[in-house]
Amino acid sequence: MVPVMVMIAAALAAAVLYGAGAAVEQRQAAAAPVSSAGRPRLLFLLARQPLWLLGIAVQIGGFAAHAVALRSGPLATVQMLVSAELIVAVVIVRIWSGRPLGRACWAAALTVVAAVAAFLELTSPGHGHAAGQPGYAAAAGLGAAATGAGALAAAVAGLRAAGRRRAVCLAVAAGLADSCSAVVTMAFSHVASHGLPALAASWTLYALAVSGAGNVLLTQTAYQAGRPMTTLPVIAAVTPVASAAVGIGLLGETPGTGLAGGVA
C-alpha cells in the first residue's frame, strides 16, 4: 500500500511541476525565430531567457518526482497520472492570455480527471515485468528505441509542414520523446539502486543523457509552433498512450483486470 501511495503522490507532484514548467517554457519558445526550429541553436537562444531557465528548473524538480514515481509503480499507471499536467499548463496559459476558462474548458478538465480516475480503477496494477528478470533491460531498450524512432519521424514530418499540421506533428514528436525518456528513466532508476559501478556499466546512463537532450529540443520546438491549445493537449495525450503500449506490450505490466482493462 505504501509504494502505491508514494507512486500516486510523486506522480501528481510531477504533474504539477511539469505543467507549470511547460506553460512557462511555451510562452518563451513561441517568441523564438522559426529558423532555429529543431536545432540546438533554439536551446541556446532560450537559455538566455531567465523565465525559460526558471521553467527548466521547475521541470527538473518534476523529473525528480517522476523518477520516484517510476521507481515505485508501473510505467503505464505513472504516465497516466502525470498526464494531469495538461490541466495545470492550460490554466496557467489561459491566465497569462487574460482569457478566462470557459465552460467547455472546465468540462474538458473534469473529463481528464475522470478519465485518469477511471484508468486507475480499471487497471489496478496486477504485476509488472520485474527489473531483475531476464530480458527486462532488452525490453526497456526496445521500447525506448521504438518511441525514439517514432519521435524522430514525427519531428521530420512536422518541420516540413506548416500551420496546424506542423503543430500537431511536432507535438506528437514531443509526446513520443517524453515516453522514450520515461522508459529510460524507469530503467535508470532501477539500475541506480544497485550502486554507481552498476550504473556506470549500464546503457541507461548514456541513454538518459541522449533522450533527455532530444526530449528538451523536440518539446521546445513543439512549443515554438505557437499553438499551446493544440500542442499541450496532443503531448499530454500521446505520452501516456505510448507509455501504456510499451509498459503492457513490452515490459509485461499486467493490469489487475487483465488485457481488457488495459485496452479500456
Coordinates of C-alpha atoms in Angstrom, one line a residue:
M1 CA 0.0 0.0 0.0
V2 CA 2.8 2.4 0.9
P3 CA 4.6 2.1 -2.6
V4 CA 1.2 2.8 -4.3
M5 CA 0.7 6.0 -2.2
V6 CA 4.3 7.1 -2.9
M7 CA 3.7 6.5 -6.6
I8 CA 0.5 8.5 -6.7
A9 CA 1.9 11.4 -4.6
A10 CA 5.1 11.6 -6.6
A11 CA 3.3 11.3 -10.0
L12 CA 0.9 14.1 -9.1
A13 CA 3.7 16.3 -7.8
A14 CA 5.5 15.7 -11.1
A15 CA 2.3 16.6 -13.0
V16 CA 2.0 20.0 -11.2
L17 CA 5.7 20.8 -11.7
Y18 CA 5.7 19.6 -15.3
G19 CA 2.6 21.6 -16.1
A20 CA 3.9 24.8 -14.6
G21 CA 7.2 24.4 -16.3
A22 CA 5.6 23.7 -19.7
A23 CA 3.4 26.8 -19.5
V24 CA 6.5 29.0 -18.8
E25 CA 8.6 27.3 -21.5
Q26 CA 5.9 27.5 -24.1
R27 CA 5.5 31.2 -23.6
Q28 CA 9.2 31.8 -24.2
A29 CA 9.7 29.3 -27.0
A30 CA 6.8 30.8 -29.0
A31 CA 8.8 34.0 -29.4
A32 CA 11.9 32.3 -30.8
P33 CA 12.7 32.6 -34.5
V34 CA 11.3 29.9 -36.8
S35 CA 14.7 29.4 -38.4
S36 CA 16.0 27.8 -35.1
A37 CA 13.3 25.1 -35.0
G38 CA 14.6 21.6 -34.4
R39 CA 18.2 22.8 -34.0
P40 CA 20.4 23.1 -30.9
R41 CA 20.5 26.9 -31.6
L42 CA 17.0 27.1 -30.3
L43 CA 18.1 25.9 -26.8
F44 CA 21.0 28.4 -26.8
L45 CA 18.6 31.2 -27.6
L46 CA 16.1 30.1 -24.9
A47 CA 18.9 29.7 -22.4
R48 CA 19.3 33.5 -22.5
Q49 CA 15.8 34.0 -21.1
P50 CA 15.6 33.9 -17.3
L51 CA 12.0 32.9 -17.3
W52 CA 12.7 29.9 -19.6
L53 CA 15.5 28.9 -17.2
L54 CA 13.0 29.1 -14.4
G55 CA 10.7 26.8 -16.3
I56 CA 13.5 24.3 -16.8
A57 CA 14.4 24.4 -13.1
V58 CA 10.7 23.6 -12.3
Q59 CA 10.7 20.8 -14.7
I60 CA 13.9 19.3 -13.2
G61 CA 12.0 19.2 -9.9
G62 CA 9.2 17.4 -11.8
F63 CA 11.7 14.9 -13.3
A64 CA 13.0 14.1 -9.8
A65 CA 9.4 13.4 -8.6
H66 CA 8.7 11.5 -11.8
A67 CA 11.7 9.2 -11.2
V68 CA 10.5 8.4 -7.7
A69 CA 7.1 7.5 -9.1
L70 CA 8.5 5.3 -11.9
R71 CA 10.6 3.5 -9.3
S72 CA 7.5 2.8 -7.2
G73 CA 4.9 1.8 -9.8
P74 CA 4.2 0.6 -13.3
L75 CA 5.1 2.8 -16.3
A76 CA 1.5 2.9 -17.7
T77 CA -0.1 4.0 -14.4
V78 CA 2.6 6.6 -13.6
Q79 CA 2.4 8.2 -17.1
M80 CA -1.4 8.4 -16.9
L81 CA -1.2 10.2 -13.6
V82 CA 1.5 12.6 -14.9
S83 CA -0.8 13.4 -17.9
A84 CA -2.8 15.6 -15.5
E85 CA -0.1 18.2 -16.1
L86 CA -2.3 19.3 -19.0
I87 CA -4.8 20.9 -16.7
V88 CA -2.1 22.9 -14.8
A89 CA -0.5 24.1 -18.1
V90 CA -3.7 25.1 -19.7
V91 CA -4.9 27.0 -16.7
I92 CA -1.7 29.0 -16.5
V93 CA -1.7 29.7 -20.2
R94 CA -5.2 30.9 -20.0
I95 CA -4.4 33.2 -17.1
W96 CA -1.5 34.7 -18.9
S97 CA -3.6 35.3 -22.0
G98 CA -6.2 37.2 -20.0
R99 CA -8.9 34.8 -21.3
P100 CA -10.9 33.1 -18.6
L101 CA -11.6 29.4 -18.8
G102 CA -15.0 28.8 -20.4
R103 CA -17.5 26.1 -19.6
A104 CA -16.0 23.9 -22.4
C105 CA -12.5 24.1 -20.9
W106 CA -13.8 23.3 -17.4
A107 CA -15.8 20.4 -18.8
A108 CA -12.6 19.1 -20.6
A109 CA -10.6 19.5 -17.4
L110 CA -13.1 17.4 -15.4
T111 CA -13.1 14.9 -18.2
V112 CA -9.4 14.5 -17.9
V113 CA -9.7 13.9 -14.2
A114 CA -12.5 11.4 -14.6
A115 CA -10.5 9.6 -17.3
V116 CA -7.4 9.3 -15.2
A117 CA -9.6 8.0 -12.2
A118 CA -11.3 5.5 -14.5
F119 CA -7.9 4.3 -15.8
L120 CA -6.6 3.8 -12.3
E121 CA -9.8 1.9 -11.3
L122 CA -9.8 -0.3 -14.4
T123 CA -6.1 -1.0 -14.4
S124 CA -5.3 -1.5 -10.7
P125 CA -1.7 -2.8 -11.1
G126 CA -1.6 -6.6 -11.2
H127 CA 2.1 -7.2 -11.7
G128 CA 4.9 -5.8 -13.8
H129 CA 8.0 -7.0 -15.5
A130 CA 10.4 -7.1 -12.5
A131 CA 13.6 -5.2 -13.2
G132 CA 15.6 -8.2 -12.1
Q133 CA 14.1 -10.6 -14.5
P134 CA 16.0 -11.7 -17.6
G135 CA 15.1 -9.6 -20.7
Y136 CA 14.0 -6.5 -18.8
A137 CA 16.9 -4.4 -20.0
A138 CA 16.4 -5.5 -23.6
A139 CA 12.6 -4.9 -23.4
A140 CA 13.2 -1.4 -22.0
G141 CA 15.8 -0.7 -24.6
L142 CA 13.4 -1.8 -27.4
G143 CA 10.7 0.4 -26.0
A144 CA 13.0 3.4 -25.8
A145 CA 14.3 2.8 -29.4
A146 CA 10.7 2.4 -30.8
T147 CA 9.4 5.6 -29.2
G148 CA 12.6 7.5 -30.0
A149 CA 12.4 6.5 -33.7
G150 CA 8.7 7.5 -33.8
A151 CA 9.6 10.9 -32.3
L152 CA 12.3 11.4 -34.9
A153 CA 10.0 10.5 -37.8
A154 CA 7.2 12.8 -36.5
A155 CA 9.7 15.6 -36.0
V156 CA 10.9 15.4 -39.6
A157 CA 7.3 15.5 -40.8
G158 CA 6.5 18.4 -38.6
L159 CA 9.5 20.5 -39.6
R160 CA 8.4 20.1 -43.3
A161 CA 4.8 21.1 -42.6
A162 CA 3.2 24.4 -41.7
G163 CA 0.3 25.8 -39.6
R164 CA -1.8 23.4 -37.5
R165 CA -0.3 20.3 -39.1
R166 CA 3.1 21.4 -38.1
A167 CA 2.0 22.0 -34.5
V168 CA 0.3 18.5 -34.3
C169 CA 3.3 16.6 -35.8
L170 CA 5.8 18.4 -33.6
A171 CA 3.5 17.7 -30.5
V172 CA 3.3 14.0 -31.4
A173 CA 7.1 14.0 -31.7
A174 CA 7.4 15.7 -28.3
G175 CA 4.9 13.2 -26.7
L176 CA 6.8 10.2 -28.1
A177 CA 10.1 11.7 -26.8
D178 CA 8.5 12.2 -23.4
S179 CA 7.5 8.5 -23.4
C180 CA 11.0 7.5 -24.5
S181 CA 12.6 9.5 -21.7
A182 CA 10.1 7.9 -19.2
V183 CA 11.1 4.4 -20.3
V184 CA 14.8 5.2 -20.0
T185 CA 14.3 6.9 -16.6
M186 CA 12.4 3.9 -15.2
A187 CA 15.2 1.6 -16.3
F188 CA 17.8 4.0 -15.0
S189 CA 16.1 4.3 -11.6
H190 CA 16.2 0.5 -11.1
V191 CA 19.9 0.3 -12.1
A192 CA 20.8 3.2 -9.9
S193 CA 19.6 1.3 -6.8
H194 CA 22.5 -1.2 -7.4
G195 CA 25.1 1.5 -6.9
L196 CA 27.5 3.6 -9.0
P197 CA 29.5 0.7 -10.5
A198 CA 26.4 -0.9 -11.9
L199 CA 25.2 2.5 -13.2
A200 CA 28.4 3.3 -14.9
A201 CA 28.3 0.0 -16.8
S202 CA 24.7 0.4 -17.8
W203 CA 23.4 1.7 -21.1
T204 CA 20.7 3.6 -19.2
L205 CA 23.1 6.3 -18.0
Y206 CA 24.1 7.3 -21.5
A207 CA 20.6 6.8 -23.0
L208 CA 19.2 9.1 -20.3
A209 CA 21.6 11.9 -21.4
V210 CA 20.7 11.4 -25.1
S211 CA 17.0 11.0 -24.6
G212 CA 16.8 13.9 -22.2
A213 CA 18.6 16.3 -24.6
G214 CA 16.4 15.2 -27.5
N215 CA 13.3 15.4 -25.4
V216 CA 14.0 19.0 -24.4
L217 CA 14.8 20.0 -28.0
L218 CA 11.7 18.4 -29.5
T219 CA 9.4 19.8 -26.8
Q220 CA 10.7 23.4 -27.2
T221 CA 10.3 23.0 -31.0
A222 CA 6.7 22.0 -30.5
Y223 CA 6.1 24.9 -28.2
Q224 CA 7.7 27.2 -30.8
A225 CA 4.9 26.4 -33.1
G226 CA 2.9 28.9 -31.1
R227 CA -0.3 26.9 -30.7
P228 CA -0.5 26.0 -27.0
M229 CA -4.1 24.8 -27.1
T230 CA -3.0 22.3 -29.8
T231 CA 0.5 21.2 -28.7
L232 CA -0.2 20.9 -24.9
P233 CA -3.2 18.5 -25.3
V234 CA -1.5 16.4 -28.0
I235 CA 1.6 16.0 -26.0
A236 CA -0.4 15.1 -22.9
A237 CA -2.4 12.5 -24.8
V238 CA 0.4 10.9 -26.8
T239 CA 2.8 10.4 -23.9
P240 CA 0.6 8.1 -21.7
V241 CA -0.8 6.1 -24.6
A242 CA 2.7 5.4 -26.0
S243 CA 3.9 4.6 -22.4
A244 CA 1.0 2.2 -21.8
A245 CA 1.8 0.4 -25.0
V246 CA 5.4 0.0 -24.0
G247 CA 4.5 -1.0 -20.4
I248 CA 1.9 -3.5 -21.3
G249 CA 3.3 -4.7 -24.7
L250 CA 7.0 -4.9 -23.9
L251 CA 7.6 -4.7 -20.1
G252 CA 4.9 -7.2 -19.2
E253 CA 2.9 -4.9 -17.0
T254 CA -0.4 -6.7 -16.4
P255 CA -3.4 -4.7 -15.2
G256 CA -5.4 -6.2 -12.4
T257 CA -8.4 -6.5 -14.8
G258 CA -6.3 -8.2 -17.4
L259 CA -5.8 -7.2 -21.1
A260 CA -9.4 -6.0 -21.4
G261 CA -8.8 -3.5 -18.6
G262 CA -5.6 -2.3 -20.2
V263 CA -7.4 -1.7 -23.5
A264 CA -10.2 0.1 -21.8

